Short mmCIF file of C-alpha atoms in Angstrom, two decimals:
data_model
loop_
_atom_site.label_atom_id
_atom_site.label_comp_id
_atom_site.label_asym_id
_atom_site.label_seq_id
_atom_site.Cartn_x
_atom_site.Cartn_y
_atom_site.Cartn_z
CA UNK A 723 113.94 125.37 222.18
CA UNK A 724 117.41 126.20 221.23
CA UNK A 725 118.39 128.91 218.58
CA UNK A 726 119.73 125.83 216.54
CA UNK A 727 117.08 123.85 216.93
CA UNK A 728 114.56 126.66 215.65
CA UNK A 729 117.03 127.84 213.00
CA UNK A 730 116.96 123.60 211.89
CA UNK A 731 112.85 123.82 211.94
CA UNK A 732 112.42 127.32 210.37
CA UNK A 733 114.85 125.63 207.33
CA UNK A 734 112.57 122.18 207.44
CA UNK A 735 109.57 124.09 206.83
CA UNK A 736 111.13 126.32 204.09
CA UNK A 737 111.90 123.52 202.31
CA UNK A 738 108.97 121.33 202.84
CA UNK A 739 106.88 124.68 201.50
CA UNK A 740 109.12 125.11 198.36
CA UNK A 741 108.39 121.13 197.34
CA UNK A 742 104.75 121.60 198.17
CA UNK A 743 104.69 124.51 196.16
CA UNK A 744 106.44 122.63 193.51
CA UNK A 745 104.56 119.92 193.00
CA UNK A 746 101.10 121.99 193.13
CA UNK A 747 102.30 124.00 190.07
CA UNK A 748 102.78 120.31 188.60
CA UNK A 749 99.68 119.06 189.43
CA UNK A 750 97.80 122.50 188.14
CA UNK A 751 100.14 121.86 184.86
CA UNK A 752 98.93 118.86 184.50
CA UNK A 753 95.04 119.39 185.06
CA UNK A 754 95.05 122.26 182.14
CA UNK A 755 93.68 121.39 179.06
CA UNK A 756 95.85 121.26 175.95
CA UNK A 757 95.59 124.43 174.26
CA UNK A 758 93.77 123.35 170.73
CA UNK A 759 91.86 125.58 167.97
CA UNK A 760 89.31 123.32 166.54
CA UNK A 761 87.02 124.77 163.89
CA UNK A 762 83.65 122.28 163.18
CA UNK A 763 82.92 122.57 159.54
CA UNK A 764 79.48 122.35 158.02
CA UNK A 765 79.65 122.32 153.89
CA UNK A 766 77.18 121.51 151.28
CA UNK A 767 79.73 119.63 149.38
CA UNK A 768 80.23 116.13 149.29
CA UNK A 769 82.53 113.95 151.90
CA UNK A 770 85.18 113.40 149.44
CA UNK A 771 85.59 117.14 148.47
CA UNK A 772 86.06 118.00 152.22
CA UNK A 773 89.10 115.96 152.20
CA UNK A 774 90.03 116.80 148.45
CA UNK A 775 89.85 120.58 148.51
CA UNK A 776 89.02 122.45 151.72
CA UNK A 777 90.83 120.24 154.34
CA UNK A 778 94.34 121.31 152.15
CA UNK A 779 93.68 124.82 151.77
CA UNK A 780 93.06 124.91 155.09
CA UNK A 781 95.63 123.37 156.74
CA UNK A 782 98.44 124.78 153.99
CA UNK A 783 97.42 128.35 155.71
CA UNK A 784 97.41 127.44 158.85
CA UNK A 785 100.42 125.52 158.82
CA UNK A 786 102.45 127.65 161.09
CA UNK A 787 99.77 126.58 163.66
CA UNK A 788 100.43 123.11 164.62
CA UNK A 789 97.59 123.18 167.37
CA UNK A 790 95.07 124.22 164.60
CA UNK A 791 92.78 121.68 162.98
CA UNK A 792 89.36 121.60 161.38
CA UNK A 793 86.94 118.86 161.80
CA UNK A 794 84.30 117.82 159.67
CA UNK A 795 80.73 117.92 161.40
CA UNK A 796 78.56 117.74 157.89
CA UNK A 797 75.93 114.95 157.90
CA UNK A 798 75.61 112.76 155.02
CA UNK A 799 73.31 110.05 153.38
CA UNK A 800 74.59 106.64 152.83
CA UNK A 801 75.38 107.84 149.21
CA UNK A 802 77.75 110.85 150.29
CA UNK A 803 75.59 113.46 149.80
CA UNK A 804 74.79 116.27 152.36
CA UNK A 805 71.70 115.27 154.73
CA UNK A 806 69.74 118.57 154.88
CA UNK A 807 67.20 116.96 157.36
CA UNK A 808 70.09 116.08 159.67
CA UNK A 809 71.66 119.12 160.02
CA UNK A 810 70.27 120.58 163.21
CA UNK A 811 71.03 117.35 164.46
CA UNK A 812 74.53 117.39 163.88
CA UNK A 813 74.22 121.80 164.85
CA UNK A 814 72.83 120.93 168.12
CA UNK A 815 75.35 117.67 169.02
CA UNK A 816 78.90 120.03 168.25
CA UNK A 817 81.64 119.38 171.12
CA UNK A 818 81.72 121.69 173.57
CA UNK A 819 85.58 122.35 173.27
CA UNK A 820 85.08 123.92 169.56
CA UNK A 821 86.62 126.92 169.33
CA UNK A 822 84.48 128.57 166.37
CA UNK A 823 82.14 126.65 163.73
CA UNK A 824 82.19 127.68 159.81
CA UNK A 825 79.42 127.44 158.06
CA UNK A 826 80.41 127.47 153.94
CA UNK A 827 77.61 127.83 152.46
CA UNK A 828 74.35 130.13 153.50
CA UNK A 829 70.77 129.80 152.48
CA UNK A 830 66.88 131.87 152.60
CA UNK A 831 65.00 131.49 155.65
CA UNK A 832 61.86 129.48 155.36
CA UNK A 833 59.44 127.17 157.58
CA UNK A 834 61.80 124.31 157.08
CA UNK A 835 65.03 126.05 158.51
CA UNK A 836 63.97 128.41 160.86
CA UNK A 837 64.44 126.35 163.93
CA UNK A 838 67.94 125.97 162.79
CA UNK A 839 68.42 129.93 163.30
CA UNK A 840 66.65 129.76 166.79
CA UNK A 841 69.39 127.16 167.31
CA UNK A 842 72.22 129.24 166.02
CA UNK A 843 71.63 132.15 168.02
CA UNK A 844 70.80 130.28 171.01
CA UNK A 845 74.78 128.90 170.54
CA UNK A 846 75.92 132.04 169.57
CA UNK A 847 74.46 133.99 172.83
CA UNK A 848 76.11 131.28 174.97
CA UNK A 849 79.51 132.17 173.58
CA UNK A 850 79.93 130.34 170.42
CA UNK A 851 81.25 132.61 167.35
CA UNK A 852 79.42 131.70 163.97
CA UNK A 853 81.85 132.29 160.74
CA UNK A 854 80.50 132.16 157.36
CA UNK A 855 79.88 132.88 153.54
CA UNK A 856 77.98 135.80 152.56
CA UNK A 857 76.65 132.43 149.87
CA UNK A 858 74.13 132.44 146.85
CA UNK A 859 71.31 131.16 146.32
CA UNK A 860 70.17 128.34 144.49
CA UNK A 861 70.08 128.53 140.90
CA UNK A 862 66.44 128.28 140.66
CA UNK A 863 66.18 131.42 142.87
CA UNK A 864 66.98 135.53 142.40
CA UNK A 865 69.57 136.82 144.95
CA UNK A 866 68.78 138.82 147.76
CA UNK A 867 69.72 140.46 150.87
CA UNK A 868 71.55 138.76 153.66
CA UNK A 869 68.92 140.11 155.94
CA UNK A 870 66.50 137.09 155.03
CA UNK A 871 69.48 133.85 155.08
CA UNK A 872 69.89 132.34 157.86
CA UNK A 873 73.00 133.53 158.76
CA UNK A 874 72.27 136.96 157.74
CA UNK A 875 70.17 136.21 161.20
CA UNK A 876 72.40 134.87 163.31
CA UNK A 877 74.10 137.41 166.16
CA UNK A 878 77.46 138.42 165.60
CA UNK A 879 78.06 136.26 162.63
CA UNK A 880 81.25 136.57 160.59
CA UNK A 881 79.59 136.33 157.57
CA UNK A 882 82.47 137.01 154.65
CA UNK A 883 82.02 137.28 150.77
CA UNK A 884 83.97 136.95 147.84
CA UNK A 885 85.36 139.61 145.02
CA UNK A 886 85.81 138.72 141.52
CA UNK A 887 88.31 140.90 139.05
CA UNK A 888 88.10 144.48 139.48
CA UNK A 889 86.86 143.89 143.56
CA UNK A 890 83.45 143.67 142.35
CA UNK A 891 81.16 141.27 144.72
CA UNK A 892 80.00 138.29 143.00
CA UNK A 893 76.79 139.34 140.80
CA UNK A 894 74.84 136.60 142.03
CA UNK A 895 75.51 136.06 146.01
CA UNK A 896 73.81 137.80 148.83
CA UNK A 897 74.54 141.18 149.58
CA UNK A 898 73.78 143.25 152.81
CA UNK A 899 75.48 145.28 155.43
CA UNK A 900 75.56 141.83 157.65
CA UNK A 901 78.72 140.77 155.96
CA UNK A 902 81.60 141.78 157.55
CA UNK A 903 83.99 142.54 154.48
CA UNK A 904 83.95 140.60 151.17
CA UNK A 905 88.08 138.70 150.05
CA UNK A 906 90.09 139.08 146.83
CA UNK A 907 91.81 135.37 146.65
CA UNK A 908 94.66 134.65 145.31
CA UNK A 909 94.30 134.36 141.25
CA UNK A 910 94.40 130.62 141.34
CA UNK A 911 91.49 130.64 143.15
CA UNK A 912 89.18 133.31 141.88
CA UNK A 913 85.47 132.21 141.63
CA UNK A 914 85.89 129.19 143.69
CA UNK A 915 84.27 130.70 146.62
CA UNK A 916 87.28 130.08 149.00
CA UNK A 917 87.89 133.60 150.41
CA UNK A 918 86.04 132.64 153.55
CA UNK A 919 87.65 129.45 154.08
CA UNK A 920 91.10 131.53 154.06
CA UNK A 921 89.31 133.94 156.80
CA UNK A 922 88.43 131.25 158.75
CA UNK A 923 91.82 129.90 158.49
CA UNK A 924 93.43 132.92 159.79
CA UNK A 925 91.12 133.45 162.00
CA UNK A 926 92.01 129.53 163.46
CA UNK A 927 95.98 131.10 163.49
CA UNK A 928 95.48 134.08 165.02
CA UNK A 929 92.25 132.60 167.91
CA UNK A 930 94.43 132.11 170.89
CA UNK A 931 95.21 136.24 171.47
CA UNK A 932 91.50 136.99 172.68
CA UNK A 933 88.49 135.32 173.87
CA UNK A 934 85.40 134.24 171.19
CA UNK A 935 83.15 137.65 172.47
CA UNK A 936 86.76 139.71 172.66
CA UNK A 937 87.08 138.47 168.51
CA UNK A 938 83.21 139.63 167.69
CA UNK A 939 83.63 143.20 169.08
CA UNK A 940 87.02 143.05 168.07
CA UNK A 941 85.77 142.46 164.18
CA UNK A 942 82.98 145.11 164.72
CA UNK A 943 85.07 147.86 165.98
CA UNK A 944 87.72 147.48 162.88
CA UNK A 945 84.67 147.37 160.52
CA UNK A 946 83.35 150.19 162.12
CA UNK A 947 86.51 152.47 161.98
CA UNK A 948 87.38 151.75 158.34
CA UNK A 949 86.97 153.97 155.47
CA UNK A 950 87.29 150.71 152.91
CA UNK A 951 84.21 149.53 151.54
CA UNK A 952 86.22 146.01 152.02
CA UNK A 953 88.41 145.20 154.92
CA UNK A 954 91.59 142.82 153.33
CA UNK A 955 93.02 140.00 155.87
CA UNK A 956 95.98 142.55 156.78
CA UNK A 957 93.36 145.03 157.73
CA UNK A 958 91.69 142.26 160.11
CA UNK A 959 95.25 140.35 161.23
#
C-alpha cells in the first residue's frame, strides 16, 4: 500500500469514527428520560380544594421550575370525599418515576392503619422520600407526640409543622423531635396549615441538585448542626 493510499484510509476511518461517535451521543440523547420533578399528593381535603387551593400555591412557588408539577394521587368516593379505606390502595399503586410523595395531613396509629406504615417504610427503604405535616388530630381526640402517627413512624420522613404569631407551634398539632423544623408563612396564610406545602414546594425546585437518600441525610445533617429550635426555608435552601 502506498503512503497515499494509507494516508486516504487512515482519514476514511477518522471520519467514519467521528459520525459514529456522533450519532451514538444522539441516540444516548435520545434514550434519556426527560428530566421531571413530580410530587404525588395525598390530602384529606376534598377533590375540588386540591385544584382550588393547594394546586395554586404550589405551582405559584415553584414557578421558576417549569419541569415541576404535583399530581393528585388522593382516592375519593363517588361524592368527592376522601376514601380512607382506599388509601393503601392508591399508597401501594404510586408511579415509579415520582420523585417524592407529600402526605398533608398525619394521623394516630391504630389496628386500622398500621399496615399503611409497614407500607410506607417498605417505600421509603427502597428509596422513596416521605414529606409531610407534623398534623393534628381529630377534634374528638387530645394531641400527642409524633412518635405514635403514622408518619411520626415512617424512616426518614420530612415531617414539617407550622408556627402561629410569636413562632409558637400550633397548641393543638403533634409535637415530637420527629419533625424536622416547624414554618412561619407568610401573614396571609397564617393558620391555614400551608407551611409544609411551601416546603414541599421548594423542596420540588431545588430536587434535581442531589439524589432522594443525598436530600434525607442532607436534611438531617443541617438539623443536626443548628442552634435554632426552628430551621426557616433559607436555612434548608
Amino acid at each position: 500500500m502506498t503512503k497515499c493510499n494509507l494516508w486516504n484510509l487512515k482519514k476514511v476511518l477518522a471520519v467514519t469514527f467521528l459520525v459514529l461517535a456522533s450519532c451514538g451521543a444522539t441516540w444516548a440523547q435520545a434514550a434519556l428520560p426527560p428530566t421531571k420533578t413530580t410530587v404525588i399528593y395525598f390530602g384529606q381535603q376534598k377533590a375540588e380544594d386540591f385544584e382550588l387551593k393547594v394546586k395554586p400555591v404550589f405551582e405559584e412557588k415553584v414557578r421558576p421550575c417549569k419541569s415541576c408539577e404535583i399530581v393528585n394521587f388522593t382516592p375519593y368516593t363517588k361524592e368527592g370525599e376522601v376514601d380512607m379505606e382506599a388509601l393503601r390502595e392508591r399508597v401501594d399503586s404510586m408511579p415509579a418515576g415520582a420523585s417524592f410523595v407529600f402526605f398533608d395531613f398525619n394521623m394516630k396509629v391504630n389496628d386500622t392503619n398500621k399496615d399503611l406504615v409497614e407500607l410506607l417504610n417498605k417505600k421509603a427503604d427502597s428509596g422513596l422520600v416521605v414529606v409531610g405535616t407534623a398534623g393534628a388530630p381529630k377534634t374528638t381526640e387530645a394531641s400527642g407526640p409524633l412518635s405514635r402517627t403514622v408518619l411520626g413512624q415512617v424512616h426518614g420522613a420530612l415531617i414539617i409543622g407550622e408556627l402561629a404569631e410569636r413562632d409558637r407551634l400550633m397548641p393543638t398539632g403533634f409535637y415530637g423531635p420527629e419533625m424536622l423544623t416547624a414554618l412561619r408563612p407568610p401573614k396571609d396564610m397564617m393558620g391555614q396549615g400551608f407551611s409544609p406545602l411551601l416546603f414541599a414546594a421548594a423542596l420540588a425546585e431545588n430536587w434535581q441538585k442531589r439524589t432522594s437518600s443525598e436530600w434525607v441525610e442532607y436534611f438531617k445533617t443541617k438539623k443536626m448542626k443548628s442552634r435554632k429550635i426552628w430551621l426557616d426555608m433559607n436555612d434548608m435552601f
